[in-house]
PDB file of C-alpha atoms in Angstrom:
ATOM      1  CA  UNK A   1      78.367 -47.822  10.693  1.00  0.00           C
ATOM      2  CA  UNK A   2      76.351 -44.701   9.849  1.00  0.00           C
ATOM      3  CA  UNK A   3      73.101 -46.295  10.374  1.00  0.00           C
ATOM      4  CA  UNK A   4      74.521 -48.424  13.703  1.00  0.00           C
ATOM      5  CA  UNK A   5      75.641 -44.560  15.198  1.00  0.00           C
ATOM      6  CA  UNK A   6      71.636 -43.167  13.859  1.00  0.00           C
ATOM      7  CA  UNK A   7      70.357 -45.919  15.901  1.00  0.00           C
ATOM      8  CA  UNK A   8      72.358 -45.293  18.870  1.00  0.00           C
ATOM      9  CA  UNK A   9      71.738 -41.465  19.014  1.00  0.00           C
ATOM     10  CA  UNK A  10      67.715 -42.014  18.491  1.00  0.00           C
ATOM     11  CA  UNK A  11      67.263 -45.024  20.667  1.00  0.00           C
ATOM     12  CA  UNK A  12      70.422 -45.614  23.177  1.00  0.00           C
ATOM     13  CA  UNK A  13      68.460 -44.253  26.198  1.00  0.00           C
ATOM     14  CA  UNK A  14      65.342 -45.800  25.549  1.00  0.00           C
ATOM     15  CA  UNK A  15      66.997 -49.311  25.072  1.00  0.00           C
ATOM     16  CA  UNK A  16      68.678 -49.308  27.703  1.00  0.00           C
ATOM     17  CA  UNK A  17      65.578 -48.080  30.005  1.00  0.00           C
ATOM     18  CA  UNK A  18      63.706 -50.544  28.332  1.00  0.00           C
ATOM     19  CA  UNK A  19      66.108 -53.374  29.157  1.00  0.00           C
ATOM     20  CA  UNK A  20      66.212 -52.314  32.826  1.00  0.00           C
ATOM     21  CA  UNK A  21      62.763 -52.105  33.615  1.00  0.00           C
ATOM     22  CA  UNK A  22      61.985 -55.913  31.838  1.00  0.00           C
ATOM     23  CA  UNK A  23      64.904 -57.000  33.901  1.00  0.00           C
ATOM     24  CA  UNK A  24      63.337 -55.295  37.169  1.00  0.00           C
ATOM     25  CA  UNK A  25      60.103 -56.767  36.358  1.00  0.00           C
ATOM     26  CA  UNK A  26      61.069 -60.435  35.863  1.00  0.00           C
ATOM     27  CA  UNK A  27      63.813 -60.204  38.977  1.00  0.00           C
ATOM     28  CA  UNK A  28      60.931 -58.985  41.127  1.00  0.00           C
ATOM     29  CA  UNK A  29      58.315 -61.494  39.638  1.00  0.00           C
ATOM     30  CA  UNK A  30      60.631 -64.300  40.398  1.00  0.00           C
ATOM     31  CA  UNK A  31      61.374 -63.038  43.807  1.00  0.00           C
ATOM     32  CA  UNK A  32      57.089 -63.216  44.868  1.00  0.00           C
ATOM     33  CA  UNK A  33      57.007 -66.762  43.261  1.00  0.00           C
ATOM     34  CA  UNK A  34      59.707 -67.564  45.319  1.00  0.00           C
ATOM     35  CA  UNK A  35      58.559 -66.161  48.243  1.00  0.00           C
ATOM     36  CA  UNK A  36      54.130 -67.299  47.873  1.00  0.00           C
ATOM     37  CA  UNK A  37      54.898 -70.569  46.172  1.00  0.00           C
ATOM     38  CA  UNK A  38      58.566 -72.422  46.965  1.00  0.00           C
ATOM     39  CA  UNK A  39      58.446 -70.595  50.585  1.00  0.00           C
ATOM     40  CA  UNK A  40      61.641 -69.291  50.152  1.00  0.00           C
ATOM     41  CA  UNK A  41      63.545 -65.721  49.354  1.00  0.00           C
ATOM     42  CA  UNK A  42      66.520 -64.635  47.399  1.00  0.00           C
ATOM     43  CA  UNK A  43      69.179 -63.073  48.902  1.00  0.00           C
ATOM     44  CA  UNK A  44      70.084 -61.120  45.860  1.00  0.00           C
ATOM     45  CA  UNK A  45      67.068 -59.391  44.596  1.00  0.00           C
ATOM     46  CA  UNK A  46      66.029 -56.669  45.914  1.00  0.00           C
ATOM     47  CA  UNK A  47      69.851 -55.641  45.843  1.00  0.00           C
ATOM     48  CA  UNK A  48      70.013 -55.713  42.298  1.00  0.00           C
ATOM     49  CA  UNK A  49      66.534 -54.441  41.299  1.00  0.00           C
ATOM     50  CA  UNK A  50      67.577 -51.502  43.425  1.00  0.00           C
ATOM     51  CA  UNK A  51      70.859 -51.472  41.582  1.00  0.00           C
ATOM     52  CA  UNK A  52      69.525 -51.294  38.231  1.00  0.00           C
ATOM     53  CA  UNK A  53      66.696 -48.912  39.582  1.00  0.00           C
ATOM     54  CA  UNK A  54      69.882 -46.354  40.086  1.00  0.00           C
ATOM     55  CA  UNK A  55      70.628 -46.769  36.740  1.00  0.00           C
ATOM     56  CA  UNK A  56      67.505 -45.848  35.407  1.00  0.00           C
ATOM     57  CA  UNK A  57      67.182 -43.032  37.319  1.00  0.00           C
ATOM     58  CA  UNK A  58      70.217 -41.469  36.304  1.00  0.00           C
ATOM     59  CA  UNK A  59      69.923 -42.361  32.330  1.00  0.00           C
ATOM     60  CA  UNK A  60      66.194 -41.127  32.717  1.00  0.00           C
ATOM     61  CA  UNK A  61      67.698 -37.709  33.106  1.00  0.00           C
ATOM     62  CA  UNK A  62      69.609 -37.996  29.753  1.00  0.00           C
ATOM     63  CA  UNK A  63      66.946 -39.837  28.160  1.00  0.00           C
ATOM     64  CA  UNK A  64      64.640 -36.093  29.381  1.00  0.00           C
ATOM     65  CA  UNK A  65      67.309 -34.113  28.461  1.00  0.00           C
ATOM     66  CA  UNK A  66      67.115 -35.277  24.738  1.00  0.00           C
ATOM     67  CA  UNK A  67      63.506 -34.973  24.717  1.00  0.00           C
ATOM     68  CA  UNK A  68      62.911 -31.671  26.529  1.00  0.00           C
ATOM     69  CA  UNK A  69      60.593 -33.425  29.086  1.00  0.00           C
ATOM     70  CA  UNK A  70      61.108 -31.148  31.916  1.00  0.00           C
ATOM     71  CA  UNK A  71      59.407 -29.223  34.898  1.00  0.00           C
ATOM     72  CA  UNK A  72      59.232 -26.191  33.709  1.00  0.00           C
ATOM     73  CA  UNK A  73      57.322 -22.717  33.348  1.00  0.00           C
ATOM     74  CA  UNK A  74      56.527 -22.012  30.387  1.00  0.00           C
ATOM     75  CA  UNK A  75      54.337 -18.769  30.652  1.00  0.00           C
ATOM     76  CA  UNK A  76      56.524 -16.212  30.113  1.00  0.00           C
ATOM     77  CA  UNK A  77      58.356 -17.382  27.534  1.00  0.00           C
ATOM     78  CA  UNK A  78      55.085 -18.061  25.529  1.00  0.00           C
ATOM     79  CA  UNK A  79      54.678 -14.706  24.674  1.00  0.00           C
ATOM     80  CA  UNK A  80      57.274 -14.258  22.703  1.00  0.00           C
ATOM     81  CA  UNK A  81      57.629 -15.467  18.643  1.00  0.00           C
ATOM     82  CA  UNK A  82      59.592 -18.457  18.056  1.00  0.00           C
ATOM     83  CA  UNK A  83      63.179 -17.264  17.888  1.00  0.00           C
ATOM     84  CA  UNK A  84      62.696 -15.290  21.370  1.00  0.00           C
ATOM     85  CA  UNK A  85      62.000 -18.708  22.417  1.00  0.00           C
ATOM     86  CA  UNK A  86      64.799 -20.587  21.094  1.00  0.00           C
ATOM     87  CA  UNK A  87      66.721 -17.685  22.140  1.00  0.00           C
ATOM     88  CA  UNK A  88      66.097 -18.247  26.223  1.00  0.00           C
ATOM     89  CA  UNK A  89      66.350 -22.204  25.314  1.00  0.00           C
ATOM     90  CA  UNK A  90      70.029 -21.503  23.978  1.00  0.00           C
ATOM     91  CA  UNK A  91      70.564 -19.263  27.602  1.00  0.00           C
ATOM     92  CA  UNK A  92      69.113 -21.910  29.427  1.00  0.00           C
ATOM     93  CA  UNK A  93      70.961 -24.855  27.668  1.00  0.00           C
ATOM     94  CA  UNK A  94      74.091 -22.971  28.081  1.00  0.00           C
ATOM     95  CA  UNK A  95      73.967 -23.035  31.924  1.00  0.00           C
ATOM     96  CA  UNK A  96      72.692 -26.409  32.093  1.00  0.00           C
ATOM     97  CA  UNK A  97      76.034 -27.840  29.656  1.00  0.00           C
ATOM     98  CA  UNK A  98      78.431 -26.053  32.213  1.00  0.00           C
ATOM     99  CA  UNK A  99      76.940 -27.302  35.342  1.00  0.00           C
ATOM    100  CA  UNK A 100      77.198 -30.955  33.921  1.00  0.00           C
ATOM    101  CA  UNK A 101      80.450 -30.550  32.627  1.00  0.00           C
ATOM    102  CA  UNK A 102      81.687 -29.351  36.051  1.00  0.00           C
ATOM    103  CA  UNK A 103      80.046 -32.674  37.561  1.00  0.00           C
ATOM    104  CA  UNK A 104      81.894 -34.637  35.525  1.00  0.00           C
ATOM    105  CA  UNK A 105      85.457 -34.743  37.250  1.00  0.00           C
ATOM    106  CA  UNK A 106      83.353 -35.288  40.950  1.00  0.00           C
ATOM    107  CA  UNK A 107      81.261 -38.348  39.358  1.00  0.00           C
ATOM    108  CA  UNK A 108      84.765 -39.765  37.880  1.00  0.00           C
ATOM    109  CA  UNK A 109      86.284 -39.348  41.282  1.00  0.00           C
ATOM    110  CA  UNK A 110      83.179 -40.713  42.882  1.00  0.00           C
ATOM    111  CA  UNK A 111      83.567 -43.982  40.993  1.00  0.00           C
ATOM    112  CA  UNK A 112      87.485 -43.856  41.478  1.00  0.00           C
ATOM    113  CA  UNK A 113      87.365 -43.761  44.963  1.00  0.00           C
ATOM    114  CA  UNK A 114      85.023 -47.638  44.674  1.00  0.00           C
ATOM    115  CA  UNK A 115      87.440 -48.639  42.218  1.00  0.00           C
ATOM    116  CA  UNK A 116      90.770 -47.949  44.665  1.00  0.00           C
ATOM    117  CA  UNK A 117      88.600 -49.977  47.696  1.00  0.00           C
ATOM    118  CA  UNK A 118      87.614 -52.509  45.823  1.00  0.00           C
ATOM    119  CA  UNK A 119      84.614 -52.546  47.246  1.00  0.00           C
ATOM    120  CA  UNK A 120      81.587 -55.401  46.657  1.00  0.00           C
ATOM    121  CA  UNK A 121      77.968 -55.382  47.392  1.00  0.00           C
ATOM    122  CA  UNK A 122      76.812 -57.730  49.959  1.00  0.00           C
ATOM    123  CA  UNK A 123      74.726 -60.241  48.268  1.00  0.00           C
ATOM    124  CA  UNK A 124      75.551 -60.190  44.797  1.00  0.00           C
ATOM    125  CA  UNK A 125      79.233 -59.611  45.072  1.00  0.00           C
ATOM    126  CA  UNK A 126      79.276 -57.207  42.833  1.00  0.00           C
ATOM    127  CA  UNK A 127      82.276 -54.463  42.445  1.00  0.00           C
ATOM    128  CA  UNK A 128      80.446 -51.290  43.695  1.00  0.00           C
ATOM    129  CA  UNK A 129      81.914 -49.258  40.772  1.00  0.00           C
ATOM    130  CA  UNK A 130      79.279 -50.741  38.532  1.00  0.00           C
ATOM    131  CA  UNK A 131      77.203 -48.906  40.354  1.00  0.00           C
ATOM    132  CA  UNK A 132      78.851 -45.788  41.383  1.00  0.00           C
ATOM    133  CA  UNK A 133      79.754 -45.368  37.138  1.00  0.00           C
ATOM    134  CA  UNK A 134      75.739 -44.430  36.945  1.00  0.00           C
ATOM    135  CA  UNK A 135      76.364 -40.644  37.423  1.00  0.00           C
ATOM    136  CA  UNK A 136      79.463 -40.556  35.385  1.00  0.00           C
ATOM    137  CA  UNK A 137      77.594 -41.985  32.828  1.00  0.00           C
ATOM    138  CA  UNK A 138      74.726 -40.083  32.855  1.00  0.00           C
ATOM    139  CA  UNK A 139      76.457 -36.671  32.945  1.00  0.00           C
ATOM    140  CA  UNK A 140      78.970 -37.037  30.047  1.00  0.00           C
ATOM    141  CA  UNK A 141      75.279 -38.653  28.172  1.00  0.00           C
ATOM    142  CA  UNK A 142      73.862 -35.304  29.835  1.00  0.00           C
ATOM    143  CA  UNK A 143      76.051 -32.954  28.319  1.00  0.00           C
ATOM    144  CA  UNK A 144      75.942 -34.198  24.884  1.00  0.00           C
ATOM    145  CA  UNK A 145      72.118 -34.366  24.761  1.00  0.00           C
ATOM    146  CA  UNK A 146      72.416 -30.468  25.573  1.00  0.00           C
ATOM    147  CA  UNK A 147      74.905 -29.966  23.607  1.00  0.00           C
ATOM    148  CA  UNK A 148      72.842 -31.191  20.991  1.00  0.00           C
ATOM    149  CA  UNK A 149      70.006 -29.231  21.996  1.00  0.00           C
ATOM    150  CA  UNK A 150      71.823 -26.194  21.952  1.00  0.00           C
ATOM    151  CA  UNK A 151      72.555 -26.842  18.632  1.00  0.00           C
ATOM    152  CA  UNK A 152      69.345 -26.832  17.271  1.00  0.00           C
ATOM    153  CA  UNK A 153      67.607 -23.761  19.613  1.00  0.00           C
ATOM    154  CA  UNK A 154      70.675 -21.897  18.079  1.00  0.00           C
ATOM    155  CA  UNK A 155      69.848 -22.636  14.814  1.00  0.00           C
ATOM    156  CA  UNK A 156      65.966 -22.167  15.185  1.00  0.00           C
ATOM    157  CA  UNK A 157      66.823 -18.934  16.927  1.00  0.00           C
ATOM    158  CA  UNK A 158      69.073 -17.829  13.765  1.00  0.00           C
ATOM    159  CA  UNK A 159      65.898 -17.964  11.218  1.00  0.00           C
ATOM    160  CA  UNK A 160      66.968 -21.782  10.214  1.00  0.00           C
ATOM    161  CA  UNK A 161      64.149 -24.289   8.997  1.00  0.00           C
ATOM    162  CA  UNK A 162      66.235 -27.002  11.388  1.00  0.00           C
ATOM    163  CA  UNK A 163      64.075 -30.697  11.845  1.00  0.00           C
ATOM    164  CA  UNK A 164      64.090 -30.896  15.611  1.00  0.00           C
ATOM    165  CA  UNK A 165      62.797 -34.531  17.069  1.00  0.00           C
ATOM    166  CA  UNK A 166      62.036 -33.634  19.988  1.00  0.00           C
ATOM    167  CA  UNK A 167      59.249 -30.742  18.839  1.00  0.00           C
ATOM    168  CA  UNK A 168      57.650 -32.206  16.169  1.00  0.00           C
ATOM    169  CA  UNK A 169      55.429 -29.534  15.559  1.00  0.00           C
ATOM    170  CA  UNK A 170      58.405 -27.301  14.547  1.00  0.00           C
ATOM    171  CA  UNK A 171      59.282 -29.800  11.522  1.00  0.00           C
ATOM    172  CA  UNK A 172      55.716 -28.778   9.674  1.00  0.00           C
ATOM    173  CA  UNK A 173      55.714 -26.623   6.475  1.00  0.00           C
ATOM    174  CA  UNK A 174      53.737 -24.084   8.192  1.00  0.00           C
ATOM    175  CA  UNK A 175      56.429 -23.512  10.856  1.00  0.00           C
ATOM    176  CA  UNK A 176      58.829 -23.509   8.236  1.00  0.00           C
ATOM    177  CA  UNK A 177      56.686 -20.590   6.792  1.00  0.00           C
ATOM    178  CA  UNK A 178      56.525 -18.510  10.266  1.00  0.00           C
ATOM    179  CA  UNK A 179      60.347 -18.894  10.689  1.00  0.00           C
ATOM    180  CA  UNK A 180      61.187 -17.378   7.144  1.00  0.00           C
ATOM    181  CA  UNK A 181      58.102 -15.109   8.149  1.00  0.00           C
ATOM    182  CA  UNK A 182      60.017 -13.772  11.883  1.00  0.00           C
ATOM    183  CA  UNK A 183      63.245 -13.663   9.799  1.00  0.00           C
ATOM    184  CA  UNK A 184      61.558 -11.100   6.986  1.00  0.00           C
ATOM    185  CA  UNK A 185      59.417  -9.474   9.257  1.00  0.00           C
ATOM    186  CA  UNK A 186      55.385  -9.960  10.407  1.00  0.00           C
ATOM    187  CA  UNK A 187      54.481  -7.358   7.085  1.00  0.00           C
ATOM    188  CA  UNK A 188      55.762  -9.469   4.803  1.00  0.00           C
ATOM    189  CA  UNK A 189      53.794 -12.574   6.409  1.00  0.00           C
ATOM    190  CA  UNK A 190      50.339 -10.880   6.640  1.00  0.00           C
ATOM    191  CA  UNK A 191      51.026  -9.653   3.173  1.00  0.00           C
ATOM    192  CA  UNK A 192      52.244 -13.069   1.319  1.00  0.00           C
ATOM    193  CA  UNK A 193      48.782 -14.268   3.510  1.00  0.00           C
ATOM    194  CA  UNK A 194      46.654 -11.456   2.164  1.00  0.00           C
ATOM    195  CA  UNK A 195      47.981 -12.252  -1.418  1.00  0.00           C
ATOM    196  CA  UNK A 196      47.336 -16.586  -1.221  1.00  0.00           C
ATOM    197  CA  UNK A 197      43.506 -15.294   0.188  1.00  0.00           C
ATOM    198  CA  UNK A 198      42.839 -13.330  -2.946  1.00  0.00           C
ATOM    199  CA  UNK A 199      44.468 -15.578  -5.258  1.00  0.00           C
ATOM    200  CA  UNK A 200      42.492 -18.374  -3.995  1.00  0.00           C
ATOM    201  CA  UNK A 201      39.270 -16.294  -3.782  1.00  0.00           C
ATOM    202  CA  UNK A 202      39.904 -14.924  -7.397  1.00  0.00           C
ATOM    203  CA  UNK A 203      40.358 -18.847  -8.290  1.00  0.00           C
ATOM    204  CA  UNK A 204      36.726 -19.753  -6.978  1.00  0.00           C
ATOM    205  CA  UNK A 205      35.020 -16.412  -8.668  1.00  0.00           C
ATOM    206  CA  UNK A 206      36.328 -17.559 -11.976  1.00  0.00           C
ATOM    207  CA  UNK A 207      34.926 -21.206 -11.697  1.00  0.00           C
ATOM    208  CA  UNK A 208      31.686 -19.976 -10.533  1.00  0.00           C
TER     209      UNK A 208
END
């Protein structure tokens, strides 16, 4: 069960995006050979390539969210150390989790209001509120991807050696050595630095 959940939280939105697109591609595929070879078209398509295409795009933006692949400017907060940026990242994340959260009761009544008109699509006949459930979806798999980065800015912008997947270079031993560095101060860095240099220079002397 532990590993089954794991799996889930690493891979859920890339397997399903995955999926999607394969399904897009041999749905199209099929529709050409139709079309150039047999001389004849499906009715149903292009509705449901665009119907999973939805999909995508709205899991794409949890599936972004949980990877920090965003447009972005990163200049100014570039100049500051490590925990200054985690800091603005645990701002930032904070705003982002209450706007999603506040989308959430409009997407649920958004897909209500399909479900109550029992509405179907035109050539597939299928009820709309498979459809309309893509931004419900998405936000509640929104907010806990921020939620979880949150998380882990707020614990990177406490001093904590945290393993963060999504910024690999933070999970090195060398970042683990600036963070303990920021948390004791930049003297005590240069310093421990300073000593290492001699120790290994003193090393080489002696063998010489």
């Amino acid at each position: 069960m532990k590993k089954s959940l794991h799996w889930l939280d690493e891979n859920l939105e890339e397997f399903i995006l995955v999926l999607f697109l394969i399904a897009m591609t041999l749905i199209m595929g099929i529709q050409v050979f139709c079309r150039y070879v047999l001389g004849m078209s499906l009715s149903w398509s292009e509705e449901l390539t665009r119907y999973l295409f939805i999909w995508c795009g709205f899991l794409s933006v949890s599936y972004c969210s949980k990877k920090c692949l965003s447009i972005k400017i990163e200049q100014f907060v570039a100049i500051f150390p490590r925990r200054g940026k985690a800091l603005f990242k645990v701002v930032n994340h904070t705003f982002e989790l209450i706007f999603f959260i506040y989308m959430i009761p409009f997407a649920w009544s958004y897909m209500m209001s399909s479900v109550h008109s029992g509405q179907l699509s035109p050539a597939c006949g299928i009820p709309m509120y498979y459809v309309q459930a893509a931004p419900l979806v998405s936000f509640v798999l929104v907010a806990f991807r921020v939620l979880q980065r949150w998380v882990i800015e707020f614990r990177v912008a406490r001093g904590e050696n945290v393993f963060d997947p999504a910024h690999p270079e933070r999970n090195t031993p060398v970042s683990f050595i600036q963070a303990n560095a920021e948390s004791l101060g930049e003297n005590a860095l240069e310093s421990g630095i300073d000593n290492r240099i001699n120790t290994i220079k003193n090393s080489n002397e002696e063998e010489r």
